XYZ file of C-alpha atoms in Angstrom:
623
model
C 60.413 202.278 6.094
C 56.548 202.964 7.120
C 57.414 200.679 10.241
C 60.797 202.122 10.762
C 58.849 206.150 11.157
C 56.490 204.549 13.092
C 58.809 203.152 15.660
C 60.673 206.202 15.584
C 57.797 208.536 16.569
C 56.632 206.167 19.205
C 59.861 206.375 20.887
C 59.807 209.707 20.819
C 56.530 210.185 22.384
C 57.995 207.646 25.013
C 60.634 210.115 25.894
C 58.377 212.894 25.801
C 55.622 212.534 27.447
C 56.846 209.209 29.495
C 58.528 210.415 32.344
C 61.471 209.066 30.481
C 61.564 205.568 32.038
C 64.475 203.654 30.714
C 64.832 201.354 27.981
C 67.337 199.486 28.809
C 67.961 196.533 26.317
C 65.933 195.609 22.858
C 66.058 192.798 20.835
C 64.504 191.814 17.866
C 63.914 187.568 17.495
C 62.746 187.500 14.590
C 65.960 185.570 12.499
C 66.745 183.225 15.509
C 62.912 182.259 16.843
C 60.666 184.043 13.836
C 57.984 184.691 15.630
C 58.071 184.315 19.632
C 55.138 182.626 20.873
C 55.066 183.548 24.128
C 57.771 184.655 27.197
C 58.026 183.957 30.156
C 60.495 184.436 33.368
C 62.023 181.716 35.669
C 62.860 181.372 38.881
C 66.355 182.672 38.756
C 65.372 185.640 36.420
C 66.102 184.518 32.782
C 63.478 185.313 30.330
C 62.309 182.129 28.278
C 61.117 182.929 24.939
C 59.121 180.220 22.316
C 59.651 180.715 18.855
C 58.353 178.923 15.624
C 62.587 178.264 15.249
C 63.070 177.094 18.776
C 63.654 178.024 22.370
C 65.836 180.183 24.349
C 66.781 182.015 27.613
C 67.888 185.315 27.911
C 69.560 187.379 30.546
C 67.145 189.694 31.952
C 69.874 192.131 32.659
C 71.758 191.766 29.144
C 69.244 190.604 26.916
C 72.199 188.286 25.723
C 71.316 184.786 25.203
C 72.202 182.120 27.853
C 71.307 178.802 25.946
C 69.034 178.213 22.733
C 68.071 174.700 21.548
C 66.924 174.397 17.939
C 65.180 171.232 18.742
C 62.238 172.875 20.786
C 60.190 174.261 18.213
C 56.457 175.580 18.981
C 56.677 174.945 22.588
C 53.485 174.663 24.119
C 52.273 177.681 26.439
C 49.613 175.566 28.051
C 51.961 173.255 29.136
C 54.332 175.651 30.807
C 54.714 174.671 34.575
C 57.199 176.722 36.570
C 58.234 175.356 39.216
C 58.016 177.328 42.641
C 61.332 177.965 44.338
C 63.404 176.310 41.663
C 65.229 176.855 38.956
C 63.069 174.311 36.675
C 60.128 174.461 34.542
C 58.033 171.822 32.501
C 57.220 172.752 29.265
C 55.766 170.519 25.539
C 56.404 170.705 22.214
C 55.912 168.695 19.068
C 58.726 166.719 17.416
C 59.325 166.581 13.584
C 57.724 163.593 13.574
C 54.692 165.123 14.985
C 54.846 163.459 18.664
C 54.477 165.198 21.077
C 57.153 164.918 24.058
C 57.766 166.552 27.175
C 60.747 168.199 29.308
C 61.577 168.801 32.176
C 64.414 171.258 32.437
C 66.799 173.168 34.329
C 66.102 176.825 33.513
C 69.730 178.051 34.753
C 71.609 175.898 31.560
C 68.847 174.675 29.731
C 69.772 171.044 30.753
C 67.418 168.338 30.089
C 66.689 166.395 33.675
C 63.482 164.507 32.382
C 62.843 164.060 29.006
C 59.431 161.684 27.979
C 61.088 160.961 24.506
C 58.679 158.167 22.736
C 56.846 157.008 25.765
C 54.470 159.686 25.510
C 54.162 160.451 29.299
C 52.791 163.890 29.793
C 52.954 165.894 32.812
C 49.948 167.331 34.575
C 50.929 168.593 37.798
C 53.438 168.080 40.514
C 53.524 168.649 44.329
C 57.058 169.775 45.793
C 57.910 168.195 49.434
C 60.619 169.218 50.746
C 60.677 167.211 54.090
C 61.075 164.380 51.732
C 63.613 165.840 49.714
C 61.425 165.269 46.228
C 58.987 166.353 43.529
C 55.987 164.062 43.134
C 54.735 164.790 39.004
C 51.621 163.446 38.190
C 51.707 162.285 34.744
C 49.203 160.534 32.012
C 50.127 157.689 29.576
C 46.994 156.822 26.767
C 44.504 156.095 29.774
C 46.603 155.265 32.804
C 47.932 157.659 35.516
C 51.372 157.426 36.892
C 53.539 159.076 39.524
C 57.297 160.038 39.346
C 59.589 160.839 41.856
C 62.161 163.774 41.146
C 64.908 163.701 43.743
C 65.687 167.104 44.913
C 69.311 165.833 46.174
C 70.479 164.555 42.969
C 68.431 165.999 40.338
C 67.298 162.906 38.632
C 64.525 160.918 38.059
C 64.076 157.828 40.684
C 61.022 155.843 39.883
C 57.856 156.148 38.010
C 55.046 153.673 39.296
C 51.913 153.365 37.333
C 48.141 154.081 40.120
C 45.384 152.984 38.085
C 43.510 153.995 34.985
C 42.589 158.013 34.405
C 38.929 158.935 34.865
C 39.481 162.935 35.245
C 35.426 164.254 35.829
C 34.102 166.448 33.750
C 34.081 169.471 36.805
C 38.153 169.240 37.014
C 37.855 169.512 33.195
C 35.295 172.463 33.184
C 37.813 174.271 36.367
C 40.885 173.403 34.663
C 42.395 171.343 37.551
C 44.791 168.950 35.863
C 45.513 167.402 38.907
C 44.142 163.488 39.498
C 45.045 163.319 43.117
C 41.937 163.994 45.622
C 43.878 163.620 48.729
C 47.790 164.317 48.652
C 50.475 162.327 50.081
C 50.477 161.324 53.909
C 53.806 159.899 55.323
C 52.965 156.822 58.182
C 56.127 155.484 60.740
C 57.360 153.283 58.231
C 58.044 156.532 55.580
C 55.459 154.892 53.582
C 53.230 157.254 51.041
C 49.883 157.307 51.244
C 47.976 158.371 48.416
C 43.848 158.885 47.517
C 42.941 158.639 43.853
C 38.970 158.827 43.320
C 37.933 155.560 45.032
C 41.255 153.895 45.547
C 43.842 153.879 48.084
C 47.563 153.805 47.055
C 50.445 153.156 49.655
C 53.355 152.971 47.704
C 57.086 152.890 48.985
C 59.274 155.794 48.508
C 62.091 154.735 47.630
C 61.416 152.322 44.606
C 57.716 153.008 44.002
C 56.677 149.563 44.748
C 53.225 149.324 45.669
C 52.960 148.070 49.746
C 48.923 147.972 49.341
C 46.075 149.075 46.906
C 41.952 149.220 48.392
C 39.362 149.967 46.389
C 35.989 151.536 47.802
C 32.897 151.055 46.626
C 32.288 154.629 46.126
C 34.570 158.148 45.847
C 36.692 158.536 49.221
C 35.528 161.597 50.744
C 38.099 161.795 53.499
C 41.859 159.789 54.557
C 43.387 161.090 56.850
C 46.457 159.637 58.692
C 47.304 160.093 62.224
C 50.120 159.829 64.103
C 49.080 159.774 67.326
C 48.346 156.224 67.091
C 49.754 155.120 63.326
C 46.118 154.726 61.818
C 44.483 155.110 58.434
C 40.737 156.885 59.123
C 38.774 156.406 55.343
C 35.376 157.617 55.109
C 33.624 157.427 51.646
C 30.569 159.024 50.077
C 27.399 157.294 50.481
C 28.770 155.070 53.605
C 28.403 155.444 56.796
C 30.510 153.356 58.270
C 34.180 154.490 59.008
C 37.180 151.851 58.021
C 40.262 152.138 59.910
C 43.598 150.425 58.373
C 46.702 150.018 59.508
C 48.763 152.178 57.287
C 52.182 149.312 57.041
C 49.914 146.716 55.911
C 46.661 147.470 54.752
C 44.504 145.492 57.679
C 41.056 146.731 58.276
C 41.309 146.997 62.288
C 38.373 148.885 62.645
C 36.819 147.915 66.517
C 33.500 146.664 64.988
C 31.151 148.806 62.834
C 31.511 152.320 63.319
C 28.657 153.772 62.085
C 28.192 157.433 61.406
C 25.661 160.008 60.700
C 26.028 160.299 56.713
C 29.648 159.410 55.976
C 32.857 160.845 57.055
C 34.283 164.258 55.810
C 37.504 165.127 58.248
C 39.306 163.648 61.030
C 41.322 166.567 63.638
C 43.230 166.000 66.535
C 41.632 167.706 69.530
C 44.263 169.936 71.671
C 42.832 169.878 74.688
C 42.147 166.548 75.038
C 44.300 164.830 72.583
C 41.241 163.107 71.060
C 40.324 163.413 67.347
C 37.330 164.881 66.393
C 35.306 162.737 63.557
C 33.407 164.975 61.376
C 30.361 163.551 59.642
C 28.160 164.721 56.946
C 25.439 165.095 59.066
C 27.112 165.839 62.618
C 30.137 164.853 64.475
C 32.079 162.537 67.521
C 34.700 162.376 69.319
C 37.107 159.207 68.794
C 39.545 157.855 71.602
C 42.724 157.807 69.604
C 43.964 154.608 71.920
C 40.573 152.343 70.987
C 39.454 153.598 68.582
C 36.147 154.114 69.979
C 33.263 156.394 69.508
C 33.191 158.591 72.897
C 29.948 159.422 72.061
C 27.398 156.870 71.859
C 24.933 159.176 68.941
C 26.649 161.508 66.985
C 25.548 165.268 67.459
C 23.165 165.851 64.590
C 23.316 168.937 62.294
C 22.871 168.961 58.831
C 24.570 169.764 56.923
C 27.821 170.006 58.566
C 30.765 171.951 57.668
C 32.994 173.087 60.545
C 33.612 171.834 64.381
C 35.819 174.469 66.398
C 36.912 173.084 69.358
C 37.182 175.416 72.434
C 38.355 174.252 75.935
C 35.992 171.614 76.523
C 33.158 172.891 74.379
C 32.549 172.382 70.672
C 30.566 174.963 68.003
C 29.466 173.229 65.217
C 28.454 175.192 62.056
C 25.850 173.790 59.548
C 26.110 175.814 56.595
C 23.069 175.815 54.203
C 22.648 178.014 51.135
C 19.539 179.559 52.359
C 19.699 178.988 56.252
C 22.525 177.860 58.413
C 22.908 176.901 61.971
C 25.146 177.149 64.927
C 25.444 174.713 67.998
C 27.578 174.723 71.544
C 28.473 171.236 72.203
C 29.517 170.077 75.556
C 31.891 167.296 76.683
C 29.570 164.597 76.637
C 28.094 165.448 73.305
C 24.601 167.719 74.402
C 23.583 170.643 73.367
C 23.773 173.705 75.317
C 22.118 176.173 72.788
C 21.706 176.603 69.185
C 21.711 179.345 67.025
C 20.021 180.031 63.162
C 21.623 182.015 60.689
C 20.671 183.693 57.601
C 22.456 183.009 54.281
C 25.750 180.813 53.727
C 28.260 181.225 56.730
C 31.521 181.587 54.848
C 33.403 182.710 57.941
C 33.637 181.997 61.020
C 36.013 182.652 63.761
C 36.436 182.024 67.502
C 36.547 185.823 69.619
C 37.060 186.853 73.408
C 33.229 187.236 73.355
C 31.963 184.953 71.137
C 31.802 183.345 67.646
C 31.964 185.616 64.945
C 30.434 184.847 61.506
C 30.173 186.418 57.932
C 27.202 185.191 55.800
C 26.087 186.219 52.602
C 23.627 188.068 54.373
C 24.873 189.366 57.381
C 27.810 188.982 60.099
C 27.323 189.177 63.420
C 29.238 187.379 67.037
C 27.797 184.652 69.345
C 27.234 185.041 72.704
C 29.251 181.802 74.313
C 27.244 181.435 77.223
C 23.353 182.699 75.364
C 23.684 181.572 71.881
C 22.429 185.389 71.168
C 23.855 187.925 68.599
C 26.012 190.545 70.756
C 25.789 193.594 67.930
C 22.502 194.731 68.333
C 22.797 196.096 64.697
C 24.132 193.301 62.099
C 26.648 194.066 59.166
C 25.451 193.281 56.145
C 27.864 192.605 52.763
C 26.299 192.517 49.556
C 29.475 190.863 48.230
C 32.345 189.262 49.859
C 34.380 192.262 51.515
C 38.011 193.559 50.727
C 40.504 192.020 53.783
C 43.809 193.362 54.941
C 45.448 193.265 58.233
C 46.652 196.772 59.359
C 49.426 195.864 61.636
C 50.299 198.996 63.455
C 46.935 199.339 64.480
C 46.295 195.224 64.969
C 42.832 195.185 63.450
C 41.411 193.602 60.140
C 40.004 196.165 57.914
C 36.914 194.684 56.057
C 35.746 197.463 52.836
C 32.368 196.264 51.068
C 29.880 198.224 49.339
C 31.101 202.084 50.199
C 31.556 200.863 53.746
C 35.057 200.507 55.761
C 35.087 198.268 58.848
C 37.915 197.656 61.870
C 37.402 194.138 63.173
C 39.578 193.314 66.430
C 40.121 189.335 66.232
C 40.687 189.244 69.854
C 38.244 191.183 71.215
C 35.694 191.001 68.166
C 34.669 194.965 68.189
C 34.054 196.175 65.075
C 34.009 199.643 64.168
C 32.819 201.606 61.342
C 35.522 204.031 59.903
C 34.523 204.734 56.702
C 31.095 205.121 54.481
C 29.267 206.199 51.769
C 32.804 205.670 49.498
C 32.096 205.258 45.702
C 34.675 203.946 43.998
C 35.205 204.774 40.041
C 33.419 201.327 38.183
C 33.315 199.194 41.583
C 29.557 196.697 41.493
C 29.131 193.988 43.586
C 30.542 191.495 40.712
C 33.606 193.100 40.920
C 36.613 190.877 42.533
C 37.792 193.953 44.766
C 40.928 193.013 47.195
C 43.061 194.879 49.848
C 46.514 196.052 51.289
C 48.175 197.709 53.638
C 50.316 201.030 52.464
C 52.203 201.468 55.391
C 51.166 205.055 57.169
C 48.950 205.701 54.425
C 45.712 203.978 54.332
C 44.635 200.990 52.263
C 44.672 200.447 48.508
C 41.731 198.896 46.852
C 42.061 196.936 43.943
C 41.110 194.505 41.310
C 42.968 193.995 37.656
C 41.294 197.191 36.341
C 40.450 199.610 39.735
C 42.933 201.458 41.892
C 41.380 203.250 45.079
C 43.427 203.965 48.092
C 41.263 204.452 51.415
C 42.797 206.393 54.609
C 42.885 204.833 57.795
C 40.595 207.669 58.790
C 37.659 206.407 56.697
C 38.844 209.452 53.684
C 38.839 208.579 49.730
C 42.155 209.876 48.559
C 41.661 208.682 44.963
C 39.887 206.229 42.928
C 40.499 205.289 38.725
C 39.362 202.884 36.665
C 41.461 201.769 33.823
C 39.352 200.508 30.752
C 40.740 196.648 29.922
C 42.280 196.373 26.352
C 40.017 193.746 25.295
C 37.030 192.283 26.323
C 38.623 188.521 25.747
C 42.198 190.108 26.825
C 44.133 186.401 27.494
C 46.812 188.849 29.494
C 44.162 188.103 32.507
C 43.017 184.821 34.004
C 39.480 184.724 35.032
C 38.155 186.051 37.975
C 38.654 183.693 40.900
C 34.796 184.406 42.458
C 34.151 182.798 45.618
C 30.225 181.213 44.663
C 32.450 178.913 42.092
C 35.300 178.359 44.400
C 32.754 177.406 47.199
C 31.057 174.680 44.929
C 27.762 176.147 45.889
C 25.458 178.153 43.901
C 25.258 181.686 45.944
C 24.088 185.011 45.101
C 27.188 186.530 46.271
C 30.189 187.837 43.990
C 33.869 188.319 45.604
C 37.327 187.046 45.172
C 37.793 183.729 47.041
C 41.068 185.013 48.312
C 39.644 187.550 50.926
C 38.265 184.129 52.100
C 41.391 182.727 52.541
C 42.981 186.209 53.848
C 39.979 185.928 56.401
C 40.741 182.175 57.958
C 44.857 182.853 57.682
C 44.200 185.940 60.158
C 41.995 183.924 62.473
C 45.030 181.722 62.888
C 47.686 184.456 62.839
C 48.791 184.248 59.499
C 49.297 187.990 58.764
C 51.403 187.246 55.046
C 51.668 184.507 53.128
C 53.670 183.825 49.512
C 50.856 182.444 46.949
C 52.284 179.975 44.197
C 51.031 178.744 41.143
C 49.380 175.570 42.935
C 46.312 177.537 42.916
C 47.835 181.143 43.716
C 45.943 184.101 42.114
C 49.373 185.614 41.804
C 52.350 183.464 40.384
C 55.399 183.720 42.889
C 58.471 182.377 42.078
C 59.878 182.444 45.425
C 60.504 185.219 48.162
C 62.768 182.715 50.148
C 64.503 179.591 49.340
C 63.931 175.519 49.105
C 65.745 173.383 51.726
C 65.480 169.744 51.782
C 66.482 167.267 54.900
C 64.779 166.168 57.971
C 65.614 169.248 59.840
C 67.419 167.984 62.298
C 70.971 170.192 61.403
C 71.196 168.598 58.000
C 69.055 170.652 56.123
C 70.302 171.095 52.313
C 69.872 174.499 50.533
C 68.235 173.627 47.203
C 67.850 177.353 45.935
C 67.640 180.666 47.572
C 66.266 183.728 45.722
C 63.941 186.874 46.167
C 62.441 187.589 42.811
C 59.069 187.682 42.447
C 56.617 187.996 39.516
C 52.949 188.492 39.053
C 50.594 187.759 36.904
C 47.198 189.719 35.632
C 47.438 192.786 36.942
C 51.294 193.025 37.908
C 52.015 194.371 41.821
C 54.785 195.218 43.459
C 55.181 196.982 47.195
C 54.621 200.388 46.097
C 53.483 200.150 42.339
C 50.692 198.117 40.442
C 51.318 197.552 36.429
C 48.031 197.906 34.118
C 47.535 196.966 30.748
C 44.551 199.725 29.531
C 43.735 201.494 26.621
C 45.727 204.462 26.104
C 44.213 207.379 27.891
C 46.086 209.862 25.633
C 43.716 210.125 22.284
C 47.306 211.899 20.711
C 49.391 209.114 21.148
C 50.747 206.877 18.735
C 49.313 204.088 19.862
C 45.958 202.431 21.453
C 46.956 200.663 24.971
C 49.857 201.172 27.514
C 51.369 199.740 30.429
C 50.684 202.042 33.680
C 52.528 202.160 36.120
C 50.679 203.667 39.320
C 52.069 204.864 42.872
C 49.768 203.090 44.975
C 49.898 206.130 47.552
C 49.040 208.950 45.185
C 46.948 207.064 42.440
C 49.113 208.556 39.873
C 50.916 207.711 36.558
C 54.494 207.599 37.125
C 55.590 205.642 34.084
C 53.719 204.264 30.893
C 55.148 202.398 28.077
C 52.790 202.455 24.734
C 52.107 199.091 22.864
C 52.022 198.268 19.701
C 49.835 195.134 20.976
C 46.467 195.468 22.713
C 46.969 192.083 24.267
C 50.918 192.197 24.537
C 52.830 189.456 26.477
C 54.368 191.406 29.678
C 56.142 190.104 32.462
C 57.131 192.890 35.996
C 60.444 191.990 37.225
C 59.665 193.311 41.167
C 63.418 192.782 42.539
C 65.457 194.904 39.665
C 62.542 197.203 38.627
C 61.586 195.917 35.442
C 59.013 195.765 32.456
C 60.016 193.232 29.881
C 57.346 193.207 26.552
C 57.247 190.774 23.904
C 55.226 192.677 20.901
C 54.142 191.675 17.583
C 56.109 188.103 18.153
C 59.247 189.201 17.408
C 60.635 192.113 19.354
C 61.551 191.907 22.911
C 62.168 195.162 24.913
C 63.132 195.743 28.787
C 62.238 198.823 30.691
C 63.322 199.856 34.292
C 61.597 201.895 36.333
């Protein structure tokens, strides 16, 4: 009865004080599931919920149920894979005779296409191809690694072929990476897969799993790279510096002598202008003549350590980037050097300009003279942290926001152009993981999980909150994705590595791009569809849907979702779920929680909030 009042005043205060956003299905789980686990949404929009009683999907529209099974009984959260663009998802649970199995299964029916039964595979990750009209799972048995294709045409299960014994480090253990694949799957002439685990080489046919050929290298491979210019296999491993070349259909070392390098091999790419391939070394780099197989060069250029060649015309800059100090060098043709350049801090960016080179370190950024080797600002930028990116399209320029200061960074011409400082935004340090985006004809919004700040694109501060996190070990939120981690080096800079990645997709003229759970700070189910074929007119549509989902702090185009403690001391309960306009910075719709660390899910495409609270009731709100 106590429960019942209390329920009844919430809703009240819901309707009240609310905006009177709509509830528009509840259902309590408690006699089918007991107590749900955990929920979660698929790819084509049914909510999954785990119970102690078993495991079901719901329609998100209905709330109706769409398939249980009994059988699935404490399903394992951990092991939840969705995966991206199709209507499947990988999930573990514990039989009645305690062993563990695992499933995969189509989300749409709740059909079983993969089922481990007694053999005790498990599932670790998996790597969709499309081109090759499969899903490659990775997958542990006791101590030995395996690989199984999924067919994407028929649904089923083709081969599983076993690629050596498991030896995951202790660093993809500390970072979570479940993955035991170092370099992913190359495709030579013969439709062969190429595959680098640790220090082995597995070529392995496609379509039985057979294994064609299996080398083993002294020490880790550091680099394989295939190319099919000339149908060659380039290895370089650590601690060796001499470069093996195979060929890929049989496994023959055909290496033109003894290559030796300086340090060992990191990267092979294919030049454009000359269609030569550039050899990148630890310690410097070469050019190779794809036909021979020769060294162009007869010494390597020298700069250590190196981490990036850009190639322009017939000029090269290499980038050494040290923690402390870094360098910069113009290469010519024949492998001299025409000037080089020091810079201060780590050199996390750099990108090619109609003037010159332009680079961000953590201590300043700056462009290149091409023909001097001198810095053209005569005033650097500095970033304490790495800076908020977003591309403002109307206008064509990156904006760049770091430490109170706004920036305007033309890629082409590399002018950059201070539009906004001295901005404090509500909570914002250095440590915090601030991003960016566009509002079209508005400005740009600021944010991280718990900050909303919107910026106009005259340099004004139009609003900035802070929403206190419900808990200080809140699981609603992964942890932060900061860059010095990401980087593997130990910097004094804080920053999410995405503006990073938003920085080197705009130098290449990516403006958008759909993040997935491979890695993704967001998890997208898909804003477009899977196709499989060769695409040559046969292409085969797989799935096609535009729903997407988000995960920590929930966005869509013009809201962002916020789990916070409850700003109203009156109401009935202690956190909420905001909903802001990311325009006007204000509270449009909030939805109080009976949890402090409730299990949410924001349904973009129909508007929707759907909360699983105290493990048993299940409510959907649209907005």
């Amino acid at each position: 009865m106590l429960r019942k009042s209390y329920l009844i005043a919430l809703t009240f205060w819901c309707i009240c004080n609310m905006q009177a956003q709509e509830k528009i299905w509840e259902v309590n789980l408690k006699e089918s599931l007991y107590k749900v686990g955990w929920i979660e949404q698929s790819n084509d929009g049914l909510i999954l919920a785990a119970g102690a009683k078993g495991f079901m999907a719901l329609n998100n529209n209905t709330g109706k149920v769409v398939w249980q099974n009994e059988d699935l009984k404490s399903v394992d959260r951990n092991s939840f894979l969705n995966i991206p663009q199709l209507p499947m998802f990988y999930i573990e649970y514990s039989s009645l005779l305690g062993k563990s199995r695992g499933l995969l299964m189509n989300s749409s029916n709740g059909d079983i296409l993969f089922d481990t039964q007694e053999e005790e595979y498990r599932i670790k990750n998996f790597l969709v191809i499309p081109e090759q009209a499969m899903i490659l799972f990775e997958m542990i048995k006791d101590k030995t690694r395996y690989l199984m294709k999924f067919s994407l045409e028929t649904w089923e299960k083709e081969w599983i072929a076993p690629v050596g014994e498991n030896k995951l480090g202790l660093l993809k253990k500390v970072l979570g990476n479940p993955s035991f694949i170092d370099h992913e799957p190359q495709f030579d002439r013969q439709g062969n897969m190429i595959i680098g685990i640790g220090d082995d080489i597995y070529v392995l046919n496609p379509k039985d799993g057979s294994l064609v050929w299996n080398y083993e290298a002294k020490n880790k491979i550091k680099a394989l790279v295939y190319s099919p210019i000339n149908n060659n296999l380039y290895l370089g491993v650590k601690k060796s510096n001499r470069l093996v070349i195979f060929d890929p259909a049989t496994g023959e070392d055909i290496t033109p002598g003894k290559l030796k390098l300086r340090g060992y091999m990191i990267d092979l790419v294919k030049d454009d202008d000359s269609d030569n391939l550039i050899l990148l070394e630890s310690e410097g780099f070469n050019l190779i003549d794809p036909k021979t197989n020769n060294l162009l060069w007869k010494k390597s250029f020298k700069i250590d350590p190196l981490t990036e060649v850009i190639p322009k015309g017939n000029d090269f800059y290499a980038i050494g980037a040290g923690e402390k100090l870094g360098l910069m060098a113009k290469v010519d043709a024949e492998g001299k050097k025409v000037w080089d350049a020091k810079i201060r801090g780590y050199a996390y960016y750099n990108s090619l300009t109609e003037k010159g080179v332009m680079y961000i370190s953590t201590e300043r950024a700056n462009i290149i003279d091409y023909t001097t080797g001198k810095d053209i600002w005569k005033k650097d930028v500095k970033f304490r942290s790495i800076p908020a990116v977003t591309y403002d399209w109307q206008e064509d320029k990156v904006i760049i926001f770091e430490d109170g200061k706004g920036y305007k960074f033309d890629l082409r011409t590399g002018d950059i152009d201070l539009f906004a400082e001295n901005v404090e935004l509500e909570n914002v340090t250095k440590k915090t993981p601030l991003e960016a985006e566009y509002i079209e004809n508005t400005g740009y919004f600021l944010f991280s999980d718990q900050h909303v700040s919107l910026l106009s694109n005259k340099g004004k501060l139009v609003y900035t909150d802070y929403y206190k996190e419900p808990s200080s070990n809140n699981t609603l939120f992964a942890l932060g994705n900061l860059a010095g981690n990401a980087l593997g080096v130990d910097l004094d800079i804080e920053g999410s590595i995405e503006n990073i990645n938003m920085l080197t997709d705009l130098s290449n003229g990516v403006y958008r791009q759909t993040l997935d759970q491979n890695g993704a700070r967001d998890e997208t189910s898909t804003t477009f569809g899977l196709y499989v074929g060769s695409g040559q007119g046969n292409m085969q549509t797989v799935l096609e849907t535009t729903r997407t989902r988000y995960f920590n702090s929930k966005q869509t185009n013009d809201h962002q979702f916020i789990v916070a403690k409850n700003r109203n001391e009156s109401a009935p309960t202690d956190h909420a779920i905001y909903m802001v306009n990311k325009a006007t910075g204000k509270i449009e719709k909030e939805i109080g929680l009976l949890d402090k660390t409730p299990n949410y899910l924001v349904d973009d495409i129909d508007n929707r909030v759907f909360i699983n609270e105290n493990n048993e009731l299940l409510s959907c709100y649209g907005f």
